[in-house]
Amino acid sequence: MGKKIEKIGVLTSGGDAPGMNAAIRAVVRACAYYNIECVGVYRGYQGLIEGDFKMLTARNVSNIINRGGTILKSARSKEFRTKEGREKAYKEIKKAEIDALVLIGGDGTFTGGMVFNQEFTLPCIGIPGTIDNDICGTNFTIGYDTALNTVVDVIDKIRDTASSHNRLFFVEVMGRDAGFIALNAGVGAGAEEILIPEEDLGLDRLLESLKRTKRSGKSSSIVVVSEGDKIGKNVFELADYVEEHLPQYEVRVSVLGHMQRGGAPSCFDRVLATRLGVKAVELLLDGKSNLMVGLINNKVETTDLDHAVKGQHEINKELLRVSDIMSI
Ligand code: F6P
């Protein structure tokens, strides 16, 4: 039987995602509900190393459910990757009498948590927060739905110019190694082609498809490219290549970048974050550790952190087929 949990630390780490604040709020308020203390750790693992902590009460997290980013701030700590860094972090945790941690972030966050747990046996639960949706053990990560809506909104605007000028636009979206954003936003925004790392379309097929599109009478087109796409060229090189081989097209590139990570979270992300935040605290109080909470078929479920990171969250290939049919 582990030590009774009386004080939980919560941190956000890695890329921020809309809905992280709703998750923080849920963790803090669930702690208050169960009469235990909650400590906010600032700047992710870097703040853990530096003892950058603040006690959080239910009232400290008022008016944040609607805010993008993370009030706890985030970082990608290099120091935490070293044994010395993690030792410092453990000392700070002991000093602050923190009994367990809730880690909100993506695969890097969970990997750090697992290493830490192996070395120091501190109970921890992960909450998936990343716009990439590239985590196994949940259908949706916090921030993904908001990012999709942001991307679709922006592509709708780009479409106005594409159609007014009869242009072909390559729109690059985020998703370091995963095509979830590209695939779903691409279908939602009516893109002609979607290039994702999980499925290599190949340059020849891309050219063929764009030729067919032109022949079919379309005057403008949108190709959504995931930043992690493995076609062998970056989006600018790709645009040059297409312009060179298909001079009938006037090509432009739009890289959406960090605008995809900002903004108020969608209702879906707020509800998801709230459900997962409450469950994370309840799991710790139940003596559980090394798990991630996620949503599967609209039920809150748990997965081993290790599986969450190493398992494959497959894209829905059906969407590629549907997209092909739509680009007739
Ligand atoms: O993991 C989220 C993400 O936004 C990826 O899609 C992207 O590749 C990366 O973070 C960018 O990270 P940074 O903001 O540190 O440049």
PDB file of N, CA and C in Angstrom, residues 243-286:
ATOM      1  N   GLU A 243       4.765  23.448 -59.721  1.00  0.00           N
ATOM      2  CA  GLU A 243       4.688  24.570 -60.670  1.00  0.00           C
ATOM      3  C   GLU A 243       5.554  24.277 -61.912  1.00  0.00           C
ATOM      4  N   GLU A 244       6.694  23.638 -61.644  1.00  0.00           N
ATOM      5  CA  GLU A 244       7.602  23.304 -62.746  1.00  0.00           C
ATOM      6  C   GLU A 244       6.979  22.261 -63.684  1.00  0.00           C
ATOM      7  N   HIS A 245       6.309  21.268 -63.094  1.00  0.00           N
ATOM      8  CA  HIS A 245       5.757  20.181 -63.913  1.00  0.00           C
ATOM      9  C   HIS A 245       4.355  20.473 -64.436  1.00  0.00           C
ATOM     10  N   LEU A 246       3.659  21.358 -63.772  1.00  0.00           N
ATOM     11  CA  LEU A 246       2.297  21.694 -64.222  1.00  0.00           C
ATOM     12  C   LEU A 246       2.185  23.214 -64.346  1.00  0.00           C
ATOM     13  N   PRO A 247       2.771  23.769 -65.414  1.00  0.00           N
ATOM     14  CA  PRO A 247       2.803  25.233 -65.533  1.00  0.00           C
ATOM     15  C   PRO A 247       1.420  25.869 -65.650  1.00  0.00           C
ATOM     16  N   GLN A 248       0.421  25.036 -65.900  1.00  0.00           N
ATOM     17  CA  GLN A 248      -0.948  25.578 -65.960  1.00  0.00           C
ATOM     18  C   GLN A 248      -1.444  26.050 -64.597  1.00  0.00           C
ATOM     19  N   TYR A 249      -0.722  25.684 -63.541  1.00  0.00           N
ATOM     20  CA  TYR A 249      -1.130  26.092 -62.195  1.00  0.00           C
ATOM     21  C   TYR A 249      -0.333  27.294 -61.693  1.00  0.00           C
ATOM     22  N   GLU A 250      -1.030  28.239 -61.066  1.00  0.00           N
ATOM     23  CA  GLU A 250      -0.334  29.283 -60.312  1.00  0.00           C
ATOM     24  C   GLU A 250      -0.397  28.827 -58.842  1.00  0.00           C
ATOM     25  N   VAL A 251       0.781  28.629 -58.262  1.00  0.00           N
ATOM     26  CA  VAL A 251       0.822  27.966 -56.954  1.00  0.00           C
ATOM     27  C   VAL A 251       1.215  28.937 -55.839  1.00  0.00           C
ATOM     28  N   ARG A 252       0.588  28.785 -54.685  1.00  0.00           N
ATOM     29  CA  ARG A 252       0.965  29.533 -53.493  1.00  0.00           C
ATOM     30  C   ARG A 252       1.053  28.565 -52.308  1.00  0.00           C
ATOM     31  N   VAL A 253       1.832  28.985 -51.294  1.00  0.00           N
ATOM     32  CA  VAL A 253       1.987  28.160 -50.092  1.00  0.00           C
ATOM     33  C   VAL A 253       1.528  28.956 -48.877  1.00  0.00           C
ATOM     34  N   SER A 254       0.839  28.292 -47.985  1.00  0.00           N
ATOM     35  CA  SER A 254       0.467  28.938 -46.728  1.00  0.00           C
ATOM     36  C   SER A 254       0.801  27.976 -45.583  1.00  0.00           C
ATOM     37  N   VAL A 255       1.709  28.412 -44.704  1.00  0.00           N
ATOM     38  CA  VAL A 255       2.090  27.576 -43.555  1.00  0.00           C
ATOM     39  C   VAL A 255       1.345  28.119 -42.332  1.00  0.00           C
ATOM     40  N   LEU A 256       0.440  27.327 -41.798  1.00  0.00           N
ATOM     41  CA  LEU A 256      -0.429  27.877 -40.742  1.00  0.00           C
ATOM     42  C   LEU A 256       0.284  28.057 -39.400  1.00  0.00           C
ATOM     43  N   GLY A 257       1.226  27.198 -39.083  1.00  0.00           N
ATOM     44  CA  GLY A 257       2.056  27.401 -37.882  1.00  0.00           C
ATOM     45  C   GLY A 257       1.286  27.452 -36.578  1.00  0.00           C
ATOM     46  N   HIS A 258       1.801  28.275 -35.662  1.00  0.00           N
ATOM     47  CA  HIS A 258       1.317  28.227 -34.281  1.00  0.00           C
ATOM     48  C   HIS A 258      -0.079  28.795 -34.071  1.00  0.00           C
ATOM     49  N   MET A 259      -0.642  29.428 -35.073  1.00  0.00           N
ATOM     50  CA  MET A 259      -2.035  29.885 -34.898  1.00  0.00           C
ATOM     51  C   MET A 259      -2.936  28.683 -34.575  1.00  0.00           C
ATOM     52  N   GLN A 260      -2.478  27.495 -35.004  1.00  0.00           N
ATOM     53  CA  GLN A 260      -3.274  26.277 -34.773  1.00  0.00           C
ATOM     54  C   GLN A 260      -3.310  25.873 -33.302  1.00  0.00           C
ATOM     55  N   ARG A 261      -2.355  26.363 -32.523  1.00  0.00           N
ATOM     56  CA  ARG A 261      -2.303  25.955 -31.114  1.00  0.00           C
ATOM     57  C   ARG A 261      -3.036  26.936 -30.193  1.00  0.00           C
ATOM     58  N   GLY A 262      -3.422  28.078 -30.744  1.00  0.00           N
ATOM     59  CA  GLY A 262      -3.998  29.106 -29.881  1.00  0.00           C
ATOM     60  C   GLY A 262      -5.509  29.143 -29.931  1.00  0.00           C
ATOM     61  N   GLY A 263      -6.064  30.069 -29.146  1.00  0.00           N
ATOM     62  CA  GLY A 263      -7.495  30.334 -29.185  1.00  0.00           C
ATOM     63  C   GLY A 263      -8.271  29.614 -28.100  1.00  0.00           C
ATOM     64  N   ALA A 264      -9.518  30.055 -27.951  1.00  0.00           N
ATOM     65  CA  ALA A 264     -10.395  29.466 -26.933  1.00  0.00           C
ATOM     66  C   ALA A 264     -10.707  28.020 -27.302  1.00  0.00           C
ATOM     67  N   PRO A 265     -10.683  27.125 -26.316  1.00  0.00           N
ATOM     68  CA  PRO A 265     -11.004  25.721 -26.617  1.00  0.00           C
ATOM     69  C   PRO A 265     -12.460  25.536 -27.018  1.00  0.00           C
ATOM     70  N   SER A 266     -12.699  24.570 -27.898  1.00  0.00           N
ATOM     71  CA  SER A 266     -14.079  24.235 -28.292  1.00  0.00           C
ATOM     72  C   SER A 266     -14.799  23.613 -27.096  1.00  0.00           C
ATOM     73  N   CYS A 267     -16.119  23.542 -27.195  1.00  0.00           N
ATOM     74  CA  CYS A 267     -16.898  22.921 -26.113  1.00  0.00           C
ATOM     75  C   CYS A 267     -16.432  21.479 -25.922  1.00  0.00           C
ATOM     76  N   PHE A 268     -16.185  20.792 -27.039  1.00  0.00           N
ATOM     77  CA  PHE A 268     -15.754  19.390 -26.951  1.00  0.00           C
ATOM     78  C   PHE A 268     -14.482  19.274 -26.112  1.00  0.00           C
ATOM     79  N   ASP A 269     -13.503  20.125 -26.399  1.00  0.00           N
ATOM     80  CA  ASP A 269     -12.238  20.044 -25.655  1.00  0.00           C
ATOM     81  C   ASP A 269     -12.421  20.393 -24.179  1.00  0.00           C
ATOM     82  N   ARG A 270     -13.304  21.328 -23.892  1.00  0.00           N
ATOM     83  CA  ARG A 270     -13.534  21.693 -22.479  1.00  0.00           C
ATOM     84  C   ARG A 270     -14.148  20.527 -21.707  1.00  0.00           C
ATOM     85  N   VAL A 271     -15.125  19.870 -22.334  1.00  0.00           N
ATOM     86  CA  VAL A 271     -15.799  18.754 -21.650  1.00  0.00           C
ATOM     87  C   VAL A 271     -14.819  17.593 -21.480  1.00  0.00           C
ATOM     88  N   LEU A 272     -14.074  17.309 -22.559  1.00  0.00           N
ATOM     89  CA  LEU A 272     -13.074  16.230 -22.507  1.00  0.00           C
ATOM     90  C   LEU A 272     -12.070  16.487 -21.381  1.00  0.00           C
ATOM     91  N   ALA A 273     -11.530  17.709 -21.357  1.00  0.00           N
ATOM     92  CA  ALA A 273     -10.514  18.067 -20.358  1.00  0.00           C
ATOM     93  C   ALA A 273     -11.080  17.942 -18.947  1.00  0.00           C
ATOM     94  N   THR A 274     -12.319  18.333 -18.771  1.00  0.00           N
ATOM     95  CA  THR A 274     -12.937  18.300 -17.445  1.00  0.00           C
ATOM     96  C   THR A 274     -13.125  16.854 -16.974  1.00  0.00           C
ATOM     97  N   ARG A 275     -13.609  16.007 -17.888  1.00  0.00           N
ATOM     98  CA  ARG A 275     -13.824  14.605 -17.523  1.00  0.00           C
ATOM     99  C   ARG A 275     -12.488  13.929 -17.178  1.00  0.00           C
ATOM    100  N   LEU A 276     -11.475  14.196 -18.011  1.00  0.00           N
ATOM    101  CA  LEU A 276     -10.186  13.530 -17.795  1.00  0.00           C
ATOM    102  C   LEU A 276      -9.492  14.050 -16.536  1.00  0.00           C
ATOM    103  N   GLY A 277      -9.649  15.341 -16.272  1.00  0.00           N
ATOM    104  CA  GLY A 277      -9.018  15.935 -15.076  1.00  0.00           C
ATOM    105  C   GLY A 277      -9.575  15.336 -13.796  1.00  0.00           C
ATOM    106  N   VAL A 278     -10.884  15.180 -13.744  1.00  0.00           N
ATOM    107  CA  VAL A 278     -11.518  14.599 -12.543  1.00  0.00           C
ATOM    108  C   VAL A 278     -11.055  13.155 -12.368  1.00  0.00           C
ATOM    109  N   LYS A 279     -11.062  12.415 -13.470  1.00  0.00           N
ATOM    110  CA  LYS A 279     -10.687  10.992 -13.391  1.00  0.00           C
ATOM    111  C   LYS A 279      -9.226  10.821 -12.944  1.00  0.00           C
ATOM    112  N   ALA A 280      -8.352  11.715 -13.403  1.00  0.00           N
ATOM    113  CA  ALA A 280      -6.933  11.613 -13.035  1.00  0.00           C
ATOM    114  C   ALA A 280      -6.771  11.695 -11.523  1.00  0.00           C
ATOM    115  N   VAL A 281      -7.472  12.633 -10.903  1.00  0.00           N
ATOM    116  CA  VAL A 281      -7.384  12.776  -9.436  1.00  0.00           C
ATOM    117  C   VAL A 281      -7.970  11.542  -8.754  1.00  0.00           C
ATOM    118  N   GLU A 282      -9.097  11.075  -9.251  1.00  0.00           N
ATOM    119  CA  GLU A 282      -9.740   9.908  -8.622  1.00  0.00           C
ATOM    120  C   GLU A 282      -8.847   8.664  -8.702  1.00  0.00           C
ATOM    121  N   LEU A 283      -8.143   8.526  -9.816  1.00  0.00           N
ATOM    122  CA  LEU A 283      -7.247   7.368  -9.965  1.00  0.00           C
ATOM    123  C   LEU A 283      -6.123   7.421  -8.932  1.00  0.00           C
ATOM    124  N   LEU A 284      -5.553   8.618  -8.764  1.00  0.00           N
ATOM    125  CA  LEU A 284      -4.471   8.759  -7.774  1.00  0.00           C
ATOM    126  C   LEU A 284      -4.980   8.432  -6.376  1.00  0.00           C
ATOM    127  N   LEU A 285      -6.181   8.914  -6.058  1.00  0.00           N
ATOM    128  CA  LEU A 285      -6.748   8.646  -4.734  1.00  0.00           C
ATOM    129  C   LEU A 285      -7.050   7.156  -4.542  1.00  0.00           C
ATOM    130  N   ASP A 286      -7.235   6.488  -5.650  1.00  0.00           N
ATOM    131  CA  ASP A 286      -7.500   5.038  -5.648  1.00  0.00           C
ATOM    132  C   ASP A 286      -6.215   4.215  -5.598  1.00  0.00           C
TER     133      ASP A 286
END
